[in-house]
PDB file of C-alpha atoms in Angstrom:
ATOM      1  CA  UNK A   1     -29.418  71.036 -27.733  1.00  0.00           C
ATOM      2  CA  UNK A   2     -27.042  73.217 -25.942  1.00  0.00           C
ATOM      3  CA  UNK A   3     -23.144  72.513 -26.249  1.00  0.00           C
ATOM      4  CA  UNK A   4     -20.853  72.562 -23.243  1.00  0.00           C
ATOM      5  CA  UNK A   5     -17.312  72.942 -23.374  1.00  0.00           C
ATOM      6  CA  UNK A   6     -15.166  70.200 -22.152  1.00  0.00           C
ATOM      7  CA  UNK A   7     -12.324  71.074 -19.898  1.00  0.00           C
ATOM      8  CA  UNK A   8     -10.342  67.761 -19.190  1.00  0.00           C
ATOM      9  CA  UNK A   9      -8.218  69.726 -16.404  1.00  0.00           C
ATOM     10  CA  UNK A  10     -11.238  70.319 -14.430  1.00  0.00           C
ATOM     11  CA  UNK A  11     -12.439  66.727 -14.921  1.00  0.00           C
ATOM     12  CA  UNK A  12      -8.988  65.630 -13.690  1.00  0.00           C
ATOM     13  CA  UNK A  13      -9.202  68.004 -10.420  1.00  0.00           C
ATOM     14  CA  UNK A  14     -12.722  66.836  -9.835  1.00  0.00           C
ATOM     15  CA  UNK A  15     -11.724  63.200  -9.959  1.00  0.00           C
ATOM     16  CA  UNK A  16      -8.722  63.828  -7.777  1.00  0.00           C
ATOM     17  CA  UNK A  17     -11.111  65.369  -4.782  1.00  0.00           C
ATOM     18  CA  UNK A  18     -13.376  62.255  -5.103  1.00  0.00           C
ATOM     19  CA  UNK A  19     -10.489  59.999  -4.893  1.00  0.00           C
ATOM     20  CA  UNK A  20      -9.122  61.910  -1.710  1.00  0.00           C
ATOM     21  CA  UNK A  21     -12.496  61.809  -0.061  1.00  0.00           C
ATOM     22  CA  UNK A  22     -12.790  58.192  -0.776  1.00  0.00           C
ATOM     23  CA  UNK A  23      -9.311  57.271   0.783  1.00  0.00           C
ATOM     24  CA  UNK A  24     -10.063  59.588   3.840  1.00  0.00           C
ATOM     25  CA  UNK A  25     -13.087  57.836   4.355  1.00  0.00           C
ATOM     26  CA  UNK A  26     -11.230  54.339   4.264  1.00  0.00           C
ATOM     27  CA  UNK A  27      -8.521  55.313   6.710  1.00  0.00           C
ATOM     28  CA  UNK A  28     -10.219  57.134   9.756  1.00  0.00           C
ATOM     29  CA  UNK A  29      -7.200  56.979  11.697  1.00  0.00           C
ATOM     30  CA  UNK A  30      -5.102  59.773  10.164  1.00  0.00           C
ATOM     31  CA  UNK A  31      -3.484  62.095  12.488  1.00  0.00           C
ATOM     32  CA  UNK A  32      -4.793  65.525  11.161  1.00  0.00           C
ATOM     33  CA  UNK A  33      -1.817  67.326  12.522  1.00  0.00           C
ATOM     34  CA  UNK A  34       1.147  65.553  10.939  1.00  0.00           C
ATOM     35  CA  UNK A  35      -0.588  64.228   8.017  1.00  0.00           C
ATOM     36  CA  UNK A  36       0.722  60.745   9.117  1.00  0.00           C
ATOM     37  CA  UNK A  37      -1.446  57.661   9.468  1.00  0.00           C
ATOM     38  CA  UNK A  38      -1.547  56.395  12.995  1.00  0.00           C
ATOM     39  CA  UNK A  39      -0.080  52.836  13.577  1.00  0.00           C
ATOM     40  CA  UNK A  40      -2.693  50.209  13.827  1.00  0.00           C
ATOM     41  CA  UNK A  41      -1.352  46.469  14.400  1.00  0.00           C
ATOM     42  CA  UNK A  42      -2.600  44.184  11.354  1.00  0.00           C
ATOM     43  CA  UNK A  43      -4.339  41.056  12.580  1.00  0.00           C
ATOM     44  CA  UNK A  44      -4.983  37.456  11.506  1.00  0.00           C
ATOM     45  CA  UNK A  45      -7.794  35.394  12.897  1.00  0.00           C
ATOM     46  CA  UNK A  46      -8.323  31.612  12.586  1.00  0.00           C
ATOM     47  CA  UNK A  47     -10.978  29.502  14.236  1.00  0.00           C
ATOM     48  CA  UNK A  48     -11.118  25.904  15.095  1.00  0.00           C
ATOM     49  CA  UNK A  49     -13.658  23.921  17.075  1.00  0.00           C
ATOM     50  CA  UNK A  50     -11.888  24.386  20.269  1.00  0.00           C
ATOM     51  CA  UNK A  51     -10.190  28.054  19.917  1.00  0.00           C
ATOM     52  CA  UNK A  52      -9.401  31.187  18.059  1.00  0.00           C
ATOM     53  CA  UNK A  53      -5.983  31.694  17.025  1.00  0.00           C
ATOM     54  CA  UNK A  54      -5.180  35.525  16.880  1.00  0.00           C
ATOM     55  CA  UNK A  55      -1.857  36.489  15.138  1.00  0.00           C
ATOM     56  CA  UNK A  56      -0.930  40.475  15.431  1.00  0.00           C
ATOM     57  CA  UNK A  57       1.763  42.100  13.463  1.00  0.00           C
ATOM     58  CA  UNK A  58       3.647  44.386  16.069  1.00  0.00           C
ATOM     59  CA  UNK A  59       7.229  44.943  14.968  1.00  0.00           C
ATOM     60  CA  UNK A  60       9.969  46.817  16.652  1.00  0.00           C
ATOM     61  CA  UNK A  61       8.477  46.460  20.148  1.00  0.00           C
ATOM     62  CA  UNK A  62       9.356  44.880  23.466  1.00  0.00           C
ATOM     63  CA  UNK A  63       6.971  42.481  25.362  1.00  0.00           C
ATOM     64  CA  UNK A  64       6.919  44.797  28.530  1.00  0.00           C
ATOM     65  CA  UNK A  65       5.698  47.811  26.051  1.00  0.00           C
ATOM     66  CA  UNK A  66       2.492  45.772  24.927  1.00  0.00           C
ATOM     67  CA  UNK A  67      -0.753  45.720  27.027  1.00  0.00           C
ATOM     68  CA  UNK A  68      -3.172  42.953  26.290  1.00  0.00           C
ATOM     69  CA  UNK A  69      -6.566  42.890  28.100  1.00  0.00           C
ATOM     70  CA  UNK A  70      -9.130  40.000  26.950  1.00  0.00           C
ATOM     71  CA  UNK A  71     -12.779  39.961  27.948  1.00  0.00           C
ATOM     72  CA  UNK A  72     -15.212  36.825  26.737  1.00  0.00           C
ATOM     73  CA  UNK A  73     -16.062  38.951  23.822  1.00  0.00           C
ATOM     74  CA  UNK A  74     -12.971  40.970  22.449  1.00  0.00           C
ATOM     75  CA  UNK A  75      -9.233  41.451  22.783  1.00  0.00           C
ATOM     76  CA  UNK A  76      -7.800  45.255  23.256  1.00  0.00           C
ATOM     77  CA  UNK A  77      -4.105  45.597  22.554  1.00  0.00           C
ATOM     78  CA  UNK A  78      -2.243  48.537  23.467  1.00  0.00           C
ATOM     79  CA  UNK A  79       1.079  49.749  23.588  1.00  0.00           C
ATOM     80  CA  UNK A  80       3.572  52.563  22.891  1.00  0.00           C
ATOM     81  CA  UNK A  81       6.597  52.835  20.293  1.00  0.00           C
ATOM     82  CA  UNK A  82       9.047  55.401  21.890  1.00  0.00           C
ATOM     83  CA  UNK A  83      11.767  57.070  19.515  1.00  0.00           C
ATOM     84  CA  UNK A  84      15.256  56.194  20.278  1.00  0.00           C
ATOM     85  CA  UNK A  85      16.640  58.856  17.825  1.00  0.00           C
ATOM     86  CA  UNK A  86      19.503  61.152  18.808  1.00  0.00           C
ATOM     87  CA  UNK A  87      19.358  64.768  17.078  1.00  0.00           C
ATOM     88  CA  UNK A  88      22.994  65.754  15.608  1.00  0.00           C
ATOM     89  CA  UNK A  89      23.901  69.372  16.101  1.00  0.00           C
ATOM     90  CA  UNK A  90      25.130  69.564  12.631  1.00  0.00           C
ATOM     91  CA  UNK A  91      23.111  67.380  10.622  1.00  0.00           C
ATOM     92  CA  UNK A  92      19.404  66.729   9.817  1.00  0.00           C
ATOM     93  CA  UNK A  93      17.707  63.748  11.439  1.00  0.00           C
ATOM     94  CA  UNK A  94      15.180  62.216   9.416  1.00  0.00           C
ATOM     95  CA  UNK A  95      12.864  59.521  10.318  1.00  0.00           C
ATOM     96  CA  UNK A  96      10.092  57.311   8.569  1.00  0.00           C
ATOM     97  CA  UNK A  97       9.404  55.710  11.619  1.00  0.00           C
ATOM     98  CA  UNK A  98       6.089  55.739  13.415  1.00  0.00           C
ATOM     99  CA  UNK A  99       6.066  56.491  17.047  1.00  0.00           C
ATOM    100  CA  UNK A 100       3.451  56.622  19.714  1.00  0.00           C
ATOM    101  CA  UNK A 101       0.580  55.116  21.460  1.00  0.00           C
ATOM    102  CA  UNK A 102      -1.719  52.589  19.679  1.00  0.00           C
ATOM    103  CA  UNK A 103      -4.806  50.718  20.764  1.00  0.00           C
ATOM    104  CA  UNK A 104      -6.939  47.949  18.807  1.00  0.00           C
ATOM    105  CA  UNK A 105      -9.992  46.343  20.007  1.00  0.00           C
ATOM    106  CA  UNK A 106     -10.786  43.103  18.055  1.00  0.00           C
ATOM    107  CA  UNK A 107     -14.596  41.739  18.565  1.00  0.00           C
ATOM    108  CA  UNK A 108     -14.474  37.960  18.604  1.00  0.00           C
ATOM    109  CA  UNK A 109     -17.121  35.775  16.761  1.00  0.00           C
ATOM    110  CA  UNK A 110     -17.789  33.395  19.958  1.00  0.00           C
ATOM    111  CA  UNK A 111     -17.297  33.685  23.930  1.00  0.00           C
ATOM    112  CA  UNK A 112     -14.271  32.554  25.218  1.00  0.00           C
ATOM    113  CA  UNK A 113     -12.270  31.565  28.479  1.00  0.00           C
ATOM    114  CA  UNK A 114     -10.469  34.717  28.959  1.00  0.00           C
ATOM    115  CA  UNK A 115      -8.869  33.437  32.376  1.00  0.00           C
ATOM    116  CA  UNK A 116      -7.047  30.683  30.082  1.00  0.00           C
ATOM    117  CA  UNK A 117      -5.715  32.448  27.312  1.00  0.00           C
ATOM    118  CA  UNK A 118      -2.024  31.768  25.970  1.00  0.00           C
ATOM    119  CA  UNK A 119      -0.091  34.781  24.368  1.00  0.00           C
ATOM    120  CA  UNK A 120       3.663  34.357  22.834  1.00  0.00           C
ATOM    121  CA  UNK A 121       5.557  37.283  21.226  1.00  0.00           C
ATOM    122  CA  UNK A 122       8.085  36.412  19.012  1.00  0.00           C
ATOM    123  CA  UNK A 123      10.020  38.172  15.978  1.00  0.00           C
ATOM    124  CA  UNK A 124       7.410  40.949  16.281  1.00  0.00           C
ATOM    125  CA  UNK A 125       4.300  38.923  16.004  1.00  0.00           C
ATOM    126  CA  UNK A 126       2.116  38.319  18.959  1.00  0.00           C
ATOM    127  CA  UNK A 127       0.339  34.977  19.114  1.00  0.00           C
ATOM    128  CA  UNK A 128      -2.766  34.514  21.229  1.00  0.00           C
ATOM    129  CA  UNK A 129      -4.597  31.254  21.963  1.00  0.00           C
ATOM    130  CA  UNK A 130      -7.900  31.972  23.022  1.00  0.00           C
ATOM    131  CA  UNK A 131      -9.838  28.643  24.183  1.00  0.00           C
ATOM    132  CA  UNK A 132     -13.676  28.485  23.698  1.00  0.00           C
ATOM    133  CA  UNK A 133     -16.148  28.801  26.519  1.00  0.00           C
ATOM    134  CA  UNK A 134     -17.445  25.258  27.059  1.00  0.00           C
ATOM    135  CA  UNK A 135     -21.058  26.748  26.218  1.00  0.00           C
ATOM    136  CA  UNK A 136     -19.880  27.787  22.826  1.00  0.00           C
ATOM    137  CA  UNK A 137     -18.337  24.211  22.099  1.00  0.00           C
ATOM    138  CA  UNK A 138     -21.349  22.250  22.781  1.00  0.00           C
ATOM    139  CA  UNK A 139     -23.849  24.649  21.437  1.00  0.00           C
ATOM    140  CA  UNK A 140     -26.324  23.060  19.112  1.00  0.00           C
ATOM    141  CA  UNK A 141     -28.638  25.070  17.085  1.00  0.00           C
ATOM    142  CA  UNK A 142     -32.025  23.852  15.692  1.00  0.00           C
ATOM    143  CA  UNK A 143     -32.532  25.116  12.402  1.00  0.00           C
ATOM    144  CA  UNK A 144     -36.068  25.335  10.965  1.00  0.00           C
ATOM    145  CA  UNK A 145     -36.575  24.547   7.485  1.00  0.00           C
ATOM    146  CA  UNK A 146     -39.127  26.544   6.032  1.00  0.00           C
TER     147      UNK A 146
END
């Protein structure tokens, strides 16, 4: 039997590399040039028998800066946050806000009537009411029992 010398610092370094690789695979929207995570609005979806209710958190923007496009199968939201900071001549300006454009496409679980969508943007939250297509409301599927 061969004895191997245990080096705890090498084990810690290996663990750190594995954790970094795990987090890199979980966050594909990392901007490699600035080491900052790109902005992606958080979403919450709720389905009722008649509609799909989609809520997106997009703080710090005006409704005019948002572009919402809806197809029968998906919703695409895009926009741009513009920086409004003024650099002073003698001092240092530091900002932790994220600026730039974003785009998120959310696939829908059922077909909707994309010509009858209602939207409201208030207090940084975009609420979309997406009525289901009549075909989806009345669809009955026969289940085979085996």
